[in-house]
Amino acid sequence: MDAILVINAGSSSLKFQIFEMADASPRRCIRGQIDGIGTRPHLLASAADGTVLVDRRYTPDVVDHL
């Protein structure tokens, strides 16, 4: 599958979308965001139909494990 990853990075959040390139026009497969970067990160990702794929909150010390 050919795909395009689009990222929009802000000061404390990151938004992303993945588009499948199956035919002439791109089709969004997944969209999501990570907010609370630097404090208490929260990852949320959904399929094109709105089904939540990931909804995870991290503790503030997660950065210490990188």
A tleap script that builds the chain and sets N, CA, C and O, in Angstrom:
source leaprc.protein.ff14SB
mol = sequence {
  NMET ASP ALA ILE LEU VAL ILE ASN ALA GLY
  SER SER SER LEU LYS PHE GLN ILE PHE GLU
  MET ALA ASP ALA SER PRO ARG ARG CYS ILE
  ARG GLY GLN ILE ASP GLY ILE GLY THR ARG
  PRO HIE LEU LEU ALA SER ALA ALA ASP GLY
  THR VAL LEU VAL ASP ARG ARG TYR THR PRO
  ASP VAL VAL ASP HIE CLEU
}
set mol.1.N position { 0.847 -1.177 0.000 }
set mol.1.CA position { 0.000 0.000 0.000 }
set mol.1.C position { 0.887 1.232 0.000 }
set mol.1.O position { 1.753 1.377 0.863 }
set mol.2.N position { 0.679 2.109 -0.951 }
set mol.2.CA position { 1.332 3.413 -0.943 }
set mol.2.C position { 0.516 4.338 -0.068 }
set mol.2.O position { -0.714 4.322 -0.109 }
set mol.3.N position { 1.203 5.146 0.726 }
set mol.3.CA position { 0.508 6.035 1.650 }
set mol.3.C position { 1.275 7.340 1.794 }
set mol.3.O position { 2.471 7.417 1.513 }
set mol.4.N position { 0.557 8.361 2.240 }
set mol.4.CA position { 1.146 9.663 2.543 }
set mol.4.C position { 0.873 9.954 4.013 }
set mol.4.O position { -0.259 9.821 4.479 }
set mol.5.N position { 1.904 10.348 4.734 }
set mol.5.CA position { 1.783 10.758 6.129 }
set mol.5.C position { 1.896 12.275 6.173 }
set mol.5.O position { 2.879 12.842 5.695 }
set mol.6.N position { 0.893 12.932 6.745 }
set mol.6.CA position { 0.884 14.386 6.886 }
set mol.6.C position { 1.002 14.699 8.371 }
set mol.6.O position { 0.252 14.162 9.186 }
set mol.7.N position { 1.950 15.574 8.723 }
set mol.7.CA position { 2.190 15.930 10.123 }
set mol.7.C position { 2.101 17.438 10.284 }
set mol.7.O position { 2.648 18.192 9.479 }
set mol.8.N position { 1.407 17.871 11.331 }
set mol.8.CA position { 1.321 19.280 11.707 }
set mol.8.C position { 1.813 19.370 13.148 }
set mol.8.O position { 1.136 18.921 14.074 }
set mol.9.N position { 2.990 19.950 13.328 }
set mol.9.CA position { 3.591 20.025 14.658 }
set mol.9.C position { 3.427 21.416 15.245 }
set mol.9.O position { 3.796 22.413 14.626 }
set mol.10.N position { 2.871 21.470 16.445 }
set mol.10.CA position { 2.746 22.718 17.185 }
set mol.10.C position { 3.680 22.706 18.380 }
set mol.10.O position { 4.525 21.819 18.506 }
set mol.11.N position { 3.531 23.681 19.252 }
set mol.11.CA position { 4.436 23.784 20.398 }
set mol.11.C position { 4.197 22.698 21.447 }
set mol.11.O position { 5.141 22.263 22.107 }
set mol.12.N position { 2.957 22.259 21.607 }
set mol.12.CA position { 2.683 21.218 22.609 }
set mol.12.C position { 1.791 20.116 22.061 }
set mol.12.O position { 1.255 19.308 22.819 }
set mol.13.N position { 1.631 20.084 20.728 }
set mol.13.CA position { 0.802 19.036 20.128 }
set mol.13.C position { 1.345 18.650 18.758 }
set mol.13.O position { 2.103 19.392 18.133 }
set mol.14.N position { 0.940 17.479 18.317 }
set mol.14.CA position { 1.303 16.975 17.006 }
set mol.14.C position { 0.057 16.320 16.433 }
set mol.14.O position { -0.522 15.426 17.050 }
set mol.15.N position { -0.356 16.767 15.250 }
set mol.15.CA position { -1.518 16.168 14.586 }
set mol.15.C position { -1.020 15.437 13.347 }
set mol.15.O position { -0.062 15.864 12.702 }
set mol.16.N position { -1.679 14.334 13.023 }
set mol.16.CA position { -1.245 13.557 11.868 }
set mol.16.C position { -2.441 12.936 11.161 }
set mol.16.O position { -3.499 12.719 11.752 }
set mol.17.N position { -2.237 12.656 9.875 }
set mol.17.CA position { -3.213 11.928 9.068 }
set mol.17.C position { -2.441 11.015 8.127 }
set mol.17.O position { -1.351 11.357 7.669 }
set mol.18.N position { -3.010 9.862 7.846 }
set mol.18.CA position { -2.433 8.937 6.882 }
set mol.18.C position { -3.450 8.747 5.770 }
set mol.18.O position { -4.607 8.405 6.014 }
set mol.19.N position { -2.994 8.976 4.541 }
set mol.19.CA position { -3.842 8.837 3.366 }
set mol.19.C position { -3.361 7.665 2.529 }
set mol.19.O position { -2.172 7.554 2.233 }
set mol.20.N position { -4.278 6.795 2.150 }
set mol.20.CA position { -3.976 5.675 1.265 }
set mol.20.C position { -4.066 6.161 -0.174 }
set mol.20.O position { -4.992 6.887 -0.536 }
set mol.21.N position { -3.103 5.758 -0.988 }
set mol.21.CA position { -3.077 6.163 -2.393 }
set mol.21.C position { -3.438 4.973 -3.283 }
set mol.21.O position { -2.647 4.574 -4.138 }
set mol.22.N position { -4.613 4.414 -3.086 }
set mol.22.CA position { -5.039 3.223 -3.825 }
set mol.22.C position { -5.387 3.538 -5.272 }
set mol.22.O position { -5.123 2.734 -6.166 }
set mol.23.N position { -5.977 4.705 -5.506 }
set mol.23.CA position { -6.330 5.092 -6.870 }
set mol.23.C position { -5.922 6.544 -7.079 }
set mol.23.O position { -5.011 7.027 -6.406 }
set mol.24.N position { -6.567 7.238 -7.985 }
set mol.24.CA position { -6.164 8.598 -8.355 }
set mol.24.C position { -6.292 9.615 -7.225 }
set mol.24.O position { -5.517 10.569 -7.160 }
set mol.25.N position { -7.257 9.420 -6.339 }
set mol.25.CA position { -7.434 10.399 -5.265 }
set mol.25.C position { -7.108 9.771 -3.910 }
set mol.25.O position { -7.476 8.624 -3.653 }
set mol.26.N position { -6.419 10.518 -3.043 }
set mol.26.CA position { -6.079 9.972 -1.726 }
set mol.26.C position { -7.315 9.764 -0.860 }
set mol.26.O position { -8.283 10.519 -0.949 }
set mol.27.N position { -7.271 8.733 -0.020 }
set mol.27.CA position { -8.369 8.436 0.903 }
set mol.27.C position { -7.794 8.377 2.311 }
set mol.27.O position { -6.853 7.629 2.577 }
set mol.28.N position { -8.378 9.186 3.226 }
set mol.28.CA position { -7.867 9.209 4.595 }
set mol.28.C position { -8.172 7.887 5.291 }
set mol.28.O position { -9.314 7.427 5.294 }
set mol.29.N position { -7.153 7.289 5.873 }
set mol.29.CA position { -7.302 6.026 6.605 }
set mol.29.C position { -7.322 6.259 8.110 }
set mol.29.O position { -8.155 5.705 8.828 }
set mol.30.N position { -6.397 7.083 8.571 }
set mol.30.CA position { -6.223 7.308 10.005 }
set mol.30.C position { -5.943 8.783 10.243 }
set mol.30.O position { -5.271 9.441 9.448 }
set mol.31.N position { -6.468 9.288 11.351 }
set mol.31.CA position { -6.128 10.638 11.795 }
set mol.31.C position { -5.953 10.607 13.295 }
set mol.31.O position { -6.535 9.769 13.983 }
set mol.32.N position { -5.155 11.517 13.794 }
set mol.32.CA position { -4.947 11.528 15.231 }
set mol.32.C position { -4.129 12.701 15.693 }
set mol.32.O position { -3.741 13.573 14.916 }
set mol.33.N position { -3.880 12.694 16.982 }
set mol.33.CA position { -3.081 13.756 17.568 }
set mol.33.C position { -2.465 13.294 18.874 }
set mol.33.O position { -2.955 12.385 19.545 }
set mol.34.N position { -1.381 13.955 19.202 }
set mol.34.CA position { -0.763 13.821 20.516 }
set mol.34.C position { -0.755 15.224 21.088 }
set mol.34.O position { -0.135 16.123 20.520 }
set mol.35.N position { -1.429 15.418 22.194 }
set mol.35.CA position { -1.389 16.725 22.838 }
set mol.35.C position { -0.823 16.575 24.241 }
set mol.35.O position { -0.642 15.461 24.732 }
set mol.36.N position { -0.551 17.687 24.872 }
set mol.36.CA position { 0.037 17.650 26.205 }
set mol.36.C position { 1.507 17.288 26.201 }
set mol.36.O position { 2.039 16.852 27.222 }
set mol.37.N position { 2.177 17.463 25.063 }
set mol.37.CA position { 3.601 17.144 24.986 }
set mol.37.C position { 4.354 18.045 25.965 }
set mol.37.O position { 4.170 19.262 25.964 }
set mol.38.N position { 5.181 17.455 26.779 }
set mol.38.CA position { 5.935 18.199 27.780 }
set mol.38.C position { 5.255 18.232 29.133 }
set mol.38.O position { 5.861 18.640 30.124 }
set mol.39.N position { 4.006 17.808 29.183 }
set mol.39.CA position { 3.293 17.783 30.466 }
set mol.39.C position { 2.729 16.395 30.708 }
set mol.39.O position { 3.357 15.576 31.379 }
set mol.40.N position { 1.558 16.126 30.172 }
set mol.40.CA position { 0.906 14.820 30.321 }
set mol.40.C position { 0.401 14.402 28.938 }
set mol.40.O position { -0.745 14.697 28.596 }
set mol.41.N position { 1.228 13.721 28.134 }
set mol.41.CA position { 0.866 13.388 26.761 }
set mol.41.C position { -0.391 12.519 26.651 }
set mol.41.O position { -0.645 11.644 27.478 }
set mol.42.N position { -1.158 12.792 25.605 }
set mol.42.CA position { -2.380 12.044 25.307 }
set mol.42.C position { -2.376 11.735 23.815 }
set mol.42.O position { -2.358 12.651 22.991 }
set mol.43.N position { -2.392 10.454 23.462 }
set mol.43.CA position { -2.419 9.999 22.077 }
set mol.43.C position { -3.823 9.536 21.745 }
set mol.43.O position { -4.387 8.690 22.439 }
set mol.44.N position { -4.385 10.090 20.683 }
set mol.44.CA position { -5.713 9.704 20.209 }
set mol.44.C position { -5.630 9.501 18.704 }
set mol.44.O position { -5.210 10.408 17.984 }
set mol.45.N position { -6.021 8.328 18.215 }
set mol.45.CA position { -6.017 8.032 16.786 }
set mol.45.C position { -7.323 7.345 16.417 }
set mol.45.O position { -7.820 6.492 17.152 }
set mol.46.N position { -7.875 7.730 15.264 }
set mol.46.CA position { -9.158 7.191 14.806 }
set mol.46.C position { -9.065 6.763 13.353 }
set mol.46.O position { -8.295 7.322 12.571 }
set mol.47.N position { -9.864 5.760 13.003 }
set mol.47.CA position { -9.993 5.325 11.618 }
set mol.47.C position { -10.871 6.321 10.867 }
set mol.47.O position { -11.485 7.196 11.478 }
set mol.48.N position { -10.927 6.190 9.565 }
set mol.48.CA position { -11.713 7.103 8.736 }
set mol.48.C position { -13.190 7.116 9.119 }
set mol.48.O position { -13.856 8.140 8.966 }
set mol.49.N position { -13.706 6.001 9.610 }
set mol.49.CA position { -15.126 5.936 9.994 }
set mol.49.C position { -15.383 6.452 11.410 }
set mol.49.O position { -16.518 6.414 11.888 }
set mol.50.N position { -14.331 6.936 12.085 }
set mol.50.CA position { -14.486 7.485 13.432 }
set mol.50.C position { -14.199 6.501 14.553 }
set mol.50.O position { -14.176 6.888 15.721 }
set mol.51.N position { -13.981 5.243 14.220 }
set mol.51.CA position { -13.653 4.244 15.236 }
set mol.51.C position { -12.337 4.605 15.911 }
set mol.51.O position { -11.329 4.819 15.237 }
set mol.52.N position { -12.343 4.672 17.226 }
set mol.52.CA position { -11.128 5.001 17.968 }
set mol.52.C position { -10.197 3.790 17.960 }
set mol.52.O position { -10.570 2.700 18.392 }
set mol.53.N position { -8.988 4.000 17.466 }
set mol.53.CA position { -7.989 2.940 17.406 }
set mol.53.C position { -7.080 2.954 18.629 }
set mol.53.O position { -6.697 1.903 19.144 }
set mol.54.N position { -6.740 4.157 19.088 }
set mol.54.CA position { -5.876 4.328 20.258 }
set mol.54.C position { -6.364 5.535 21.038 }
set mol.54.O position { -6.624 6.589 20.456 }
set mol.55.N position { -6.489 5.391 22.343 }
set mol.55.CA position { -6.793 6.511 23.237 }
set mol.55.C position { -5.998 6.250 24.509 }
set mol.55.O position { -6.451 5.549 25.414 }
set mol.56.N position { -4.807 6.829 24.557 }
set mol.56.CA position { -3.905 6.510 25.663 }
set mol.56.C position { -3.330 7.780 26.273 }
set mol.56.O position { -2.844 8.663 25.567 }
set mol.57.N position { -3.395 7.853 27.581 }
set mol.57.CA position { -2.785 8.954 28.333 }
set mol.57.C position { -1.530 8.422 29.015 }
set mol.57.O position { -1.512 7.318 29.561 }
set mol.58.N position { -0.502 9.228 28.966 }
set mol.58.CA position { 0.774 8.846 29.558 }
set mol.58.C position { 1.033 9.672 30.812 }
set mol.58.O position { 0.513 10.778 30.957 }
set mol.59.N position { 1.835 9.129 31.707 }
set mol.59.CA position { 2.210 9.878 32.905 }
set mol.59.C position { 3.269 10.909 32.524 }
set mol.59.O position { 3.980 10.728 31.535 }
set mol.60.N position { 3.379 11.979 33.292 }
set mol.60.CA position { 4.348 13.028 32.962 }
set mol.60.C position { 5.794 12.541 32.886 }
set mol.60.O position { 6.605 13.156 32.195 }
set mol.61.N position { 6.134 11.460 33.572 }
set mol.61.CA position { 7.519 10.982 33.563 }
set mol.61.C position { 7.858 10.123 32.346 }
set mol.61.O position { 8.950 9.558 32.289 }
set mol.62.N position { 6.960 10.008 31.378 }
set mol.62.CA position { 7.221 9.178 30.197 }
set mol.62.C position { 8.463 9.662 29.447 }
set mol.62.O position { 9.164 8.853 28.840 }
set mol.63.N position { 8.745 10.954 29.478 }
set mol.63.CA position { 9.914 11.499 28.791 }
set mol.63.C position { 11.198 10.949 29.396 }
set mol.63.O position { 12.204 10.835 28.696 }
set mol.64.N position { 11.186 10.611 30.659 }
set mol.64.CA position { 12.372 10.062 31.314 }
set mol.64.C position { 12.762 8.699 30.757 }
set mol.64.O position { 13.879 8.237 30.990 }
set mol.65.N position { 11.862 8.048 30.026 }
set mol.65.CA position { 12.117 6.700 29.506 }
set mol.65.C position { 12.590 6.701 28.060 }
set mol.65.O position { 12.805 5.636 27.483 }
set mol.66.N position { 12.755 7.872 27.469 }
set mol.66.CA position { 13.214 7.951 26.076 }
set mol.66.C position { 14.710 7.890 25.992 }
set mol.66.O position { 15.270 7.943 24.897 }
savepdb mol mol.pdb
quit
